[in-house]
Amino acid sequence: MDADITLTVDGRSRTLKVDTRTTLLDALRERLAVTSPKKGCDHGQCGSCTVLLDGRRHLTCLALAVAYDGAEIVTADGLAADRLDPVQEAFLEHDGFQCGYCTPGQVCSAVGVIDEAKQGHPSHVTDDLEGDVELSDDEIRERMSGNLCRCGAYAGILAAVRQVAGR
Ligand code: FES
Ligand code: FES
C-alpha cells in the first residue's frame, strides 16, 4: 500500500509517495537523495542513521516514513547549509572522525545531546530535571553511547562535544 507524505528536509518541503513499509532512512536516501544519514546496521544499533526530527535526535532506520508525515528533519547536510555548525567545526578541530561513515550521525546526535542538556533532560547518569545538566565526560559518553564508531574516534568526538557544550 502506498501513501503520500510531505517532509521538510533541511528546510525544503518534499512530497513523495511511499510504500507504507518504507523506512524514513530509505525514503531520505533512496527517494530524496539525502545521503548524509548513513545505513550502518539497519537495526537501530549503531546510530549512523541519526537525524534531528522535530528538534530531537532520532534514528531513521527503524522509523516508518509514513508515520512522520509533516515532520521537520534536519540532517548533517542541513546543519552545514550556510556554514558549518559549531559541532561540525569542533569535530574538525579535534579529529572527531577517521573514515567519516559514522560522523553525520555523531554530529546530529551531539547537537541533540547539547540541546537536551540545556533543557534539563535526564539521562542514566544524571536525573536532574531542574535547569541545565552539566555535561561531564561520563555524561557525554552515556548520552552519545548510541552512536558507534568503528574507527574508534571516541576521544576526538568526546573532546568536540565537550568544547561545544562549553566546558
Ligand atoms: Fe540506524 Fe544503525 S543504521 S541505528
Ligand atoms: Fe569511521 Fe567513525 S569515523 S566509523
XYZ file of N, CA, C and O and ligand atoms in Angstrom:
676
model
N 0.840 -1.189 0.000
C 0.000 0.000 0.000
C 0.886 1.255 0.000
O 1.890 1.286 0.681
N 0.501 2.225 -0.788
C 1.271 3.464 -0.863
C 0.576 4.587 -0.102
O -0.636 4.541 0.128
N 1.356 5.579 0.268
C 0.786 6.759 0.940
C 1.578 7.981 0.506
O 2.783 7.901 0.260
N 0.899 9.099 0.405
C 1.569 10.366 0.114
C 1.976 11.016 1.427
O 1.156 11.140 2.348
N 3.227 11.430 1.509
C 3.693 12.128 2.706
C 4.474 13.378 2.293
O 5.002 13.454 1.181
N 4.503 14.325 3.201
C 5.315 15.521 2.992
C 6.278 15.656 4.165
O 5.873 15.566 5.324
N 7.535 15.818 3.848
C 8.568 16.028 4.860
C 9.283 17.332 4.556
O 9.482 17.672 3.389
N 9.650 18.048 5.592
C 10.548 19.183 5.381
C 11.949 18.688 5.717
O 12.227 18.286 6.850
N 12.796 18.641 4.710
C 14.136 18.086 4.891
C 15.160 19.185 4.636
O 15.239 19.737 3.526
N 15.906 19.509 5.679
C 16.924 20.569 5.591
C 16.339 21.850 4.993
O 16.939 22.494 4.117
N 15.136 22.172 5.457
C 14.496 23.428 5.089
C 13.694 23.393 3.800
O 13.088 24.393 3.427
N 13.689 22.249 3.139
C 12.992 22.159 1.857
C 11.826 21.191 1.969
O 11.989 20.052 2.415
N 10.637 21.616 1.555
C 9.452 20.754 1.612
C 9.500 19.736 0.482
O 9.701 20.095 -0.675
N 9.336 18.466 0.848
C 9.410 17.396 -0.149
C 8.169 16.520 -0.006
O 7.873 16.026 1.086
N 7.446 16.319 -1.093
C 6.276 15.437 -1.072
C 6.590 14.210 -1.912
O 7.148 14.313 -3.006
N 6.267 13.052 -1.381
C 6.560 11.821 -2.106
C 5.548 10.744 -1.770
O 4.880 10.817 -0.745
N 5.462 9.788 -2.663
C 4.598 8.631 -2.430
C 5.491 7.493 -1.965
O 6.516 7.215 -2.600
N 5.154 6.900 -0.842
C 5.991 5.818 -0.322
C 5.154 4.577 -0.049
O 3.971 4.673 0.319
N 5.770 3.435 -0.247
C 5.200 2.192 0.258
C 5.158 2.332 1.781
O 6.124 2.842 2.376
N 4.094 1.908 2.398
C 3.964 2.123 3.845
C 5.016 1.346 4.651
O 5.177 1.578 5.838
N 5.731 0.434 3.985
C 6.799 -0.304 4.684
C 8.156 0.387 4.557
O 9.146 -0.090 5.097
N 8.193 1.514 3.857
C 9.472 2.209 3.629
C 9.947 2.892 4.902
O 9.191 3.606 5.555
N 11.209 2.665 5.235
C 11.741 3.357 6.411
C 12.060 4.816 6.056
O 12.256 5.162 4.884
N 12.134 5.603 7.099
C 12.493 7.005 6.902
C 13.895 7.102 6.285
O 14.156 7.953 5.424
N 14.791 6.221 6.700
C 16.145 6.236 6.150
C 16.134 5.967 4.649
O 16.780 6.666 3.874
N 15.383 4.969 4.232
C 15.320 4.663 2.797
C 14.612 5.778 2.031
O 14.988 6.085 0.890
N 13.598 6.372 2.638
C 12.918 7.490 1.964
C 13.896 8.638 1.742
O 13.943 9.234 0.662
N 14.689 8.927 2.756
C 15.657 10.024 2.629
C 16.728 9.694 1.598
O 16.987 10.473 0.676
N 17.335 8.537 1.746
C 18.488 8.206 0.912
C 18.091 7.844 -0.519
O 18.689 8.328 -1.477
N 17.091 6.974 -0.643
C 16.807 6.398 -1.964
C 15.753 7.174 -2.743
O 15.737 7.124 -3.970
N 14.880 7.861 -2.046
C 13.834 8.599 -2.754
C 14.173 10.081 -2.880
O 13.802 10.722 -3.852
N 14.834 10.622 -1.856
C 15.092 12.065 -1.871
C 16.570 12.406 -2.093
O 16.927 13.583 -2.137
N 17.415 11.379 -2.231
C 18.850 11.575 -2.471
C 19.517 12.407 -1.376
O 20.438 13.177 -1.635
N 19.021 12.250 -0.165
C 19.654 12.888 1.003
C 20.507 11.795 1.659
O 19.989 10.909 2.337
N 21.804 11.835 1.420
C 22.627 10.670 1.760
C 23.537 10.854 2.971
O 24.333 9.970 3.273
N 23.425 11.988 3.670
C 24.286 12.098 4.852
C 23.849 11.141 5.974
O 24.724 10.617 6.673
N 22.554 10.867 6.174
C 22.217 9.804 7.128
C 22.668 8.455 6.539
O 22.277 8.109 5.421
N 23.503 7.739 7.261
C 24.104 6.518 6.721
C 23.387 5.260 7.208
O 22.892 5.214 8.332
N 23.387 4.248 6.347
C 22.855 2.950 6.756
C 24.016 2.103 7.251
O 24.887 1.688 6.479
N 24.071 1.910 8.553
C 25.117 1.075 9.133
C 24.558 -0.302 9.400
O 24.678 -1.223 8.598
N 23.924 -0.444 10.558
C 23.381 -1.746 10.942
C 21.986 -1.990 10.377
O 21.579 -3.123 10.167
N 21.228 -0.932 10.162
C 19.819 -1.014 9.737
C 18.952 -1.699 10.796
O 17.883 -2.186 10.494
N 19.449 -1.753 12.020
C 18.710 -2.430 13.101
C 18.659 -1.603 14.383
O 18.503 -2.153 15.469
N 18.869 -0.320 14.295
C 18.747 0.517 15.486
C 19.874 0.376 16.482
O 19.712 0.694 17.663
N 21.040 -0.085 16.030
C 22.098 -0.373 16.992
C 23.350 0.487 16.840
O 24.218 0.456 17.719
N 23.494 1.225 15.737
C 24.783 1.908 15.526
C 24.703 3.429 15.534
O 25.704 4.106 15.723
N 23.530 3.979 15.267
C 23.356 5.429 15.314
C 23.775 6.180 14.065
O 23.632 7.402 14.006
N 24.285 5.480 13.059
C 24.781 6.214 11.880
C 23.657 6.857 11.073
O 23.920 7.742 10.257
N 22.425 6.449 11.320
C 21.279 6.995 10.574
C 20.595 8.135 11.333
O 19.503 8.554 10.954
N 21.245 8.655 12.379
C 20.608 9.669 13.229
C 20.398 10.986 12.498
O 21.288 11.480 11.802
N 19.208 11.556 12.660
C 18.905 12.917 12.192
C 18.245 13.660 13.352
O 17.951 13.076 14.396
N 18.008 14.935 13.153
C 17.178 15.690 14.095
C 15.780 15.733 13.522
O 15.577 16.187 12.393
N 14.834 15.197 14.260
C 13.458 15.084 13.791
C 12.577 15.883 14.748
O 12.519 15.563 15.935
N 11.974 16.928 14.207
C 11.219 17.858 15.048
C 12.044 18.279 16.264
O 11.551 18.373 17.393
N 13.332 18.512 16.012
C 14.215 19.066 17.032
C 14.886 18.064 17.948
O 15.733 18.443 18.748
N 14.529 16.794 17.850
C 15.147 15.782 18.721
C 15.907 14.770 17.871
O 15.477 14.438 16.763
N 16.997 14.248 18.410
C 17.741 13.254 17.628
C 16.922 11.982 17.512
O 16.227 11.568 18.452
N 17.025 11.349 16.376
C 16.124 10.243 16.084
C 16.786 9.291 15.098
O 17.367 9.739 14.108
N 16.699 7.995 15.363
C 17.153 7.006 14.389
C 16.139 6.931 13.259
O 14.930 6.995 13.498
N 16.620 6.777 12.041
C 15.685 6.719 10.917
C 15.531 5.320 10.338
O 14.629 5.080 9.545
N 16.409 4.382 10.743
C 16.344 3.059 10.119
C 15.199 2.217 10.653
O 14.767 1.271 9.986
N 14.711 2.521 11.841
C 13.599 1.752 12.408
C 12.287 2.521 12.342
O 11.273 2.041 12.838
N 12.309 3.708 11.762
C 11.110 4.552 11.701
C 10.447 4.374 10.337
O 11.122 4.409 9.307
N 9.158 4.166 10.331
C 8.443 4.090 9.056
C 8.119 5.505 8.590
O 7.554 6.306 9.344
N 8.475 5.801 7.358
C 8.323 7.163 6.843
C 6.878 7.645 6.968
O 6.626 8.815 7.294
N 5.936 6.751 6.737
C 4.529 7.157 6.731
C 4.084 7.697 8.094
O 3.144 8.488 8.177
N 4.779 7.291 9.138
C 4.411 7.740 10.487
C 4.899 9.154 10.766
O 4.553 9.731 11.796
N 5.713 9.693 9.860
C 6.302 11.008 10.116
C 5.874 12.053 9.088
O 6.572 13.032 8.850
N 4.700 11.826 8.507
C 4.141 12.816 7.584
C 4.070 14.173 8.290
O 3.567 14.273 9.412
N 4.622 15.193 7.657
C 4.593 16.535 8.239
C 5.791 16.867 9.104
O 5.910 17.997 9.582
N 6.679 15.898 9.291
C 7.814 16.128 10.201
C 8.849 17.052 9.569
O 8.964 17.159 8.347
N 9.607 17.704 10.462
C 10.723 18.536 10.022
C 12.014 17.808 10.373
O 12.250 17.484 11.543
N 12.803 17.561 9.360
C 14.031 16.787 9.530
C 15.231 17.657 9.188
O 15.229 18.358 8.172
N 16.221 17.612 10.056
C 17.489 18.287 9.765
C 18.577 17.220 9.798
O 18.691 16.466 10.772
N 19.335 17.143 8.735
C 20.450 16.195 8.660
C 21.775 16.952 8.826
O 21.794 18.184 8.910
N 22.863 16.207 8.797
C 24.180 16.859 8.871
C 24.380 17.804 7.691
O 25.067 18.821 7.818
N 23.782 17.487 6.549
C 23.849 18.407 5.398
C 23.201 19.734 5.752
O 23.729 20.805 5.443
N 22.040 19.669 6.367
C 21.298 20.876 6.714
C 22.026 21.706 7.755
O 21.995 22.942 7.716
N 22.707 21.026 8.678
C 23.467 21.755 9.700
C 24.598 22.560 9.073
O 25.049 23.553 9.636
N 25.051 22.124 7.901
C 26.167 22.796 7.229
C 25.688 23.669 6.083
O 26.485 24.075 5.233
N 24.402 23.986 6.045
C 23.841 24.661 4.869
C 24.506 26.006 4.584
O 24.931 26.271 3.459
N 24.577 26.873 5.571
C 25.175 28.194 5.345
C 26.656 28.183 5.707
O 27.499 28.636 4.956
N 26.928 27.676 6.875
C 28.308 27.479 7.329
C 28.267 26.293 8.273
O 27.195 25.880 8.720
N 29.430 25.732 8.557
C 29.434 24.553 9.425
C 28.847 24.886 10.784
O 29.084 25.970 11.336
N 28.074 23.943 11.311
C 27.587 24.064 12.680
C 28.798 24.037 13.625
O 29.816 23.394 13.308
N 28.721 24.716 14.772
C 29.846 24.657 15.724
C 30.266 23.233 16.073
O 31.462 22.975 16.295
N 29.312 22.310 16.109
C 29.674 20.914 16.394
C 30.525 20.354 15.256
O 31.518 19.644 15.488
N 30.179 20.666 14.041
C 30.969 20.175 12.899
C 32.373 20.788 12.919
O 33.364 20.099 12.651
N 32.440 22.081 13.250
C 33.763 22.713 13.340
C 34.599 22.048 14.427
O 35.797 21.823 14.255
N 33.946 21.723 15.544
C 34.681 21.096 16.654
C 35.145 19.689 16.278
O 36.229 19.260 16.678
N 34.345 18.959 15.512
C 34.783 17.638 15.046
C 36.032 17.770 14.178
O 36.951 16.952 14.273
N 36.074 18.792 13.344
C 37.268 19.025 12.526
C 38.462 19.360 13.406
O 39.564 18.819 13.250
N 38.229 20.264 14.348
C 39.312 20.740 15.197
C 39.924 19.626 16.036
O 41.132 19.583 16.264
N 39.070 18.698 16.487
C 39.537 17.666 17.418
C 39.709 16.298 16.756
O 39.824 15.294 17.457
N 39.711 16.266 15.436
C 39.857 14.981 14.733
C 38.823 13.966 15.237
O 39.161 12.840 15.606
N 37.565 14.380 15.227
C 36.498 13.503 15.727
C 36.021 12.491 14.706
O 34.882 12.032 14.787
N 36.857 12.156 13.758
C 36.470 11.150 12.762
C 37.727 10.618 12.071
O 38.788 11.256 12.100
N 37.550 9.450 11.481
C 38.609 8.909 10.616
C 38.005 8.635 9.237
O 38.134 9.441 8.326
N 37.254 7.527 9.086
C 36.650 7.270 7.764
C 35.464 8.186 7.497
O 35.100 8.438 6.358
N 34.827 8.658 8.561
C 33.709 9.591 8.422
C 32.344 8.958 8.271
O 31.336 9.665 8.217
N 32.282 7.622 8.240
C 30.973 6.996 7.985
C 29.977 7.282 9.108
O 28.805 7.536 8.848
N 30.448 7.259 10.336
C 29.536 7.482 11.462
C 29.296 8.964 11.731
O 28.433 9.318 12.533
N 30.097 9.824 11.094
C 30.166 11.228 11.514
C 28.854 12.008 11.377
O 28.489 12.743 12.305
N 28.120 11.892 10.272
C 26.859 12.649 10.209
C 25.911 12.304 11.358
O 25.273 13.187 11.942
N 25.850 11.021 11.700
C 25.005 10.615 12.822
C 25.558 11.103 14.146
O 24.810 11.547 15.024
N 26.876 11.043 14.292
C 27.503 11.540 15.531
C 27.207 13.024 15.711
O 26.888 13.486 16.817
N 27.337 13.774 14.615
C 27.131 15.222 14.689
C 25.682 15.536 15.063
O 25.418 16.366 15.942
N 24.741 14.881 14.405
C 23.327 15.140 14.731
C 23.043 14.757 16.178
O 22.327 15.460 16.899
N 23.619 13.637 16.606
C 23.400 13.210 17.981
C 23.995 14.214 18.956
O 23.377 14.568 19.975
N 25.197 14.706 18.647
C 25.855 15.671 19.537
C 25.048 16.963 19.639
O 24.888 17.520 20.740
N 24.522 17.431 18.516
C 23.671 18.633 18.559
C 22.467 18.371 19.461
O 22.092 19.196 20.302
N 21.875 17.185 19.317
C 20.725 16.825 20.155
C 21.101 16.708 21.618
O 20.370 17.172 22.499
N 22.246 16.110 21.894
C 22.707 15.926 23.283
C 22.880 17.281 23.971
O 22.443 17.480 25.114
N 23.527 18.205 23.295
C 23.787 19.511 23.902
C 22.469 20.234 24.161
O 22.273 20.854 25.212
N 21.545 20.102 23.229
C 20.237 20.728 23.407
C 19.456 20.076 24.551
O 18.843 20.755 25.376
N 19.504 18.761 24.624
C 18.809 18.046 25.705
C 19.347 18.483 27.062
O 18.586 18.666 28.016
N 20.660 18.631 27.149
C 21.260 19.023 28.429
C 20.813 20.425 28.820
O 20.514 20.693 29.988
N 20.752 21.331 27.826
C 20.305 22.697 28.119
C 18.878 22.695 28.642
O 18.493 23.533 29.445
N 18.077 21.761 28.143
C 16.685 21.707 28.555
C 16.480 20.870 29.813
O 15.345 20.696 30.273
N 17.577 20.314 30.349
C 17.477 19.565 31.598
C 16.924 18.174 31.453
O 16.436 17.592 32.427
N 17.026 17.578 30.232
C 16.547 16.205 30.088
C 17.473 15.257 30.838
O 18.693 15.311 30.669
N 16.925 14.373 31.645
C 17.770 13.470 32.437
C 18.360 12.343 31.595
O 17.877 12.037 30.513
N 19.421 11.733 32.105
C 19.969 10.512 31.491
C 20.153 9.503 32.610
O 19.769 9.743 33.744
N 20.780 8.378 32.298
C 21.043 7.381 33.341
C 22.075 7.893 34.337
O 22.122 7.460 35.465
N 22.935 8.812 33.864
C 23.996 9.315 34.747
C 23.453 10.401 35.666
O 23.767 10.448 36.841
N 22.633 11.278 35.103
C 22.107 12.404 35.873
C 20.584 12.389 35.791
O 20.040 12.322 34.704
N 19.924 12.465 36.925
C 18.463 12.523 36.870
C 17.957 13.890 37.304
O 16.845 14.053 37.779
N 18.822 14.893 37.116
C 18.475 16.267 37.466
C 17.476 16.818 36.460
O 17.774 16.965 35.277
N 16.290 17.131 36.897
C 15.259 17.642 35.998
C 15.197 19.155 36.013
O 14.413 19.749 35.292
N 15.998 19.786 36.855
C 15.924 21.244 37.012
C 17.050 21.927 36.247
O 18.212 21.762 36.564
N 16.718 22.720 35.227
C 17.688 23.555 34.539
C 18.741 22.764 33.776
O 18.548 21.608 33.427
N 19.864 23.443 33.547
C 20.931 22.838 32.754
C 21.488 21.598 33.426
O 21.621 21.535 34.638
N 21.826 20.602 32.607
C 22.566 19.445 33.098
C 24.002 19.627 32.656
O 24.279 19.842 31.476
N 24.933 19.587 33.618
C 26.325 19.743 33.205
C 26.777 18.485 32.481
O 26.556 17.372 32.952
N 27.373 18.688 31.333
C 27.815 17.540 30.550
C 29.238 17.161 30.950
O 30.209 17.599 30.349
N 29.329 16.341 31.981
C 30.623 15.771 32.353
C 31.042 14.800 31.249
O 30.231 14.425 30.393
N 32.291 14.373 31.290
C 32.727 13.405 30.283
C 31.894 12.128 30.353
O 31.525 11.564 29.319
N 31.593 11.663 31.557
C 30.764 10.462 31.684
C 29.369 10.692 31.105
O 28.781 9.810 30.480
N 28.852 11.897 31.348
C 27.518 12.233 30.839
C 27.530 12.246 29.300
O 26.606 11.744 28.653
N 28.556 12.833 28.738
C 28.655 12.862 27.265
C 28.770 11.441 26.728
O 28.082 11.061 25.777
N 29.630 10.640 27.344
C 29.796 9.252 26.870
C 28.477 8.501 26.938
O 28.101 7.772 26.015
N 27.751 8.675 28.038
C 26.480 7.987 28.201
C 25.486 8.430 27.133
O 24.838 7.615 26.468
N 25.386 9.737 26.956
C 24.367 10.257 26.027
C 24.742 9.974 24.574
O 23.871 9.913 23.721
N 26.019 9.824 24.284
C 26.450 9.530 22.904
C 26.615 8.022 22.681
O 27.083 7.600 21.618
N 26.238 7.209 23.658
C 26.554 5.779 23.581
C 25.771 5.049 22.496
O 26.112 3.918 22.139
N 24.752 5.662 21.969
C 24.006 5.019 20.873
C 24.658 5.205 19.519
O 24.167 4.692 18.511
N 25.745 5.960 19.483
C 26.444 6.208 18.217
C 27.796 5.516 18.247
O 28.709 5.945 18.954
N 27.912 4.450 17.489
C 29.148 3.674 17.467
C 30.088 4.200 16.387
O 29.645 4.731 15.363
N 31.382 4.052 16.650
C 32.397 4.461 15.680
C 33.363 3.294 15.510
O 34.120 2.969 16.422
N 33.323 2.689 14.341
C 34.185 1.520 14.102
C 35.648 1.912 14.050
O 36.521 1.083 14.251
N 35.923 3.175 13.743
C 37.324 3.631 13.699
C 37.856 3.961 15.090
O 39.053 4.179 15.255
N 36.974 4.058 16.054
C 37.435 4.348 17.414
C 37.856 5.781 17.628
O 38.809 6.051 18.359
N 37.138 6.713 17.001
C 37.493 8.137 17.139
C 36.844 8.760 18.372
O 36.623 9.974 18.421
N 36.586 7.943 19.363
C 35.795 8.418 20.506
C 36.461 9.566 21.271
O 35.778 10.459 21.755
N 37.789 9.527 21.399
C 38.452 10.596 22.167
C 38.214 11.949 21.504
O 37.921 12.951 22.181
N 38.322 12.003 20.179
C 38.090 13.256 19.469
C 36.633 13.677 19.514
O 36.317 14.871 19.629
N 35.745 12.712 19.422
C 34.309 13.011 19.493
C 33.980 13.607 20.860
O 33.283 14.622 20.969
N 34.500 12.974 21.905
C 34.274 13.471 23.264
C 34.803 14.902 23.405
O 34.125 15.782 23.948
N 36.011 15.139 22.899
C 36.607 16.476 23.012
C 35.771 17.510 22.265
O 35.593 18.643 22.730
N 35.243 17.133 21.114
C 34.434 18.067 20.324
C 33.142 18.417 21.050
O 32.755 19.589 21.142
N 32.464 17.411 21.582
C 31.198 17.681 22.270
C 31.457 18.486 23.537
O 30.729 19.446 23.844
N 32.525 18.142 24.231
C 32.890 18.869 25.459
C 33.107 20.353 25.139
O 32.634 21.227 25.868
N 33.794 20.620 24.047
C 34.084 22.014 23.700
C 32.802 22.792 23.410
O 32.592 23.892 23.920
N 31.924 22.204 22.619
C 30.707 22.949 22.243
C 29.742 23.042 23.425
O 28.992 24.003 23.546
N 29.804 22.058 24.302
C 28.943 22.105 25.490
C 29.405 23.188 26.456
O 28.726 23.503 27.429
N 30.606 23.748 26.213
C 31.018 24.918 26.969
C 31.896 24.656 28.153
O 32.078 25.524 28.996
N 32.478 23.486 28.247
C 33.409 23.229 29.352
C 34.844 23.385 28.875
O 35.141 23.159 27.732
Fe 20.135 3.005 12.083
Fe 22.333 1.590 12.596
S 21.554 2.235 10.663
S 20.970 2.530 14.012
Fe 34.939 5.696 10.858
Fe 33.501 6.565 12.933
S 34.987 7.648 11.789
S 33.222 4.740 11.821
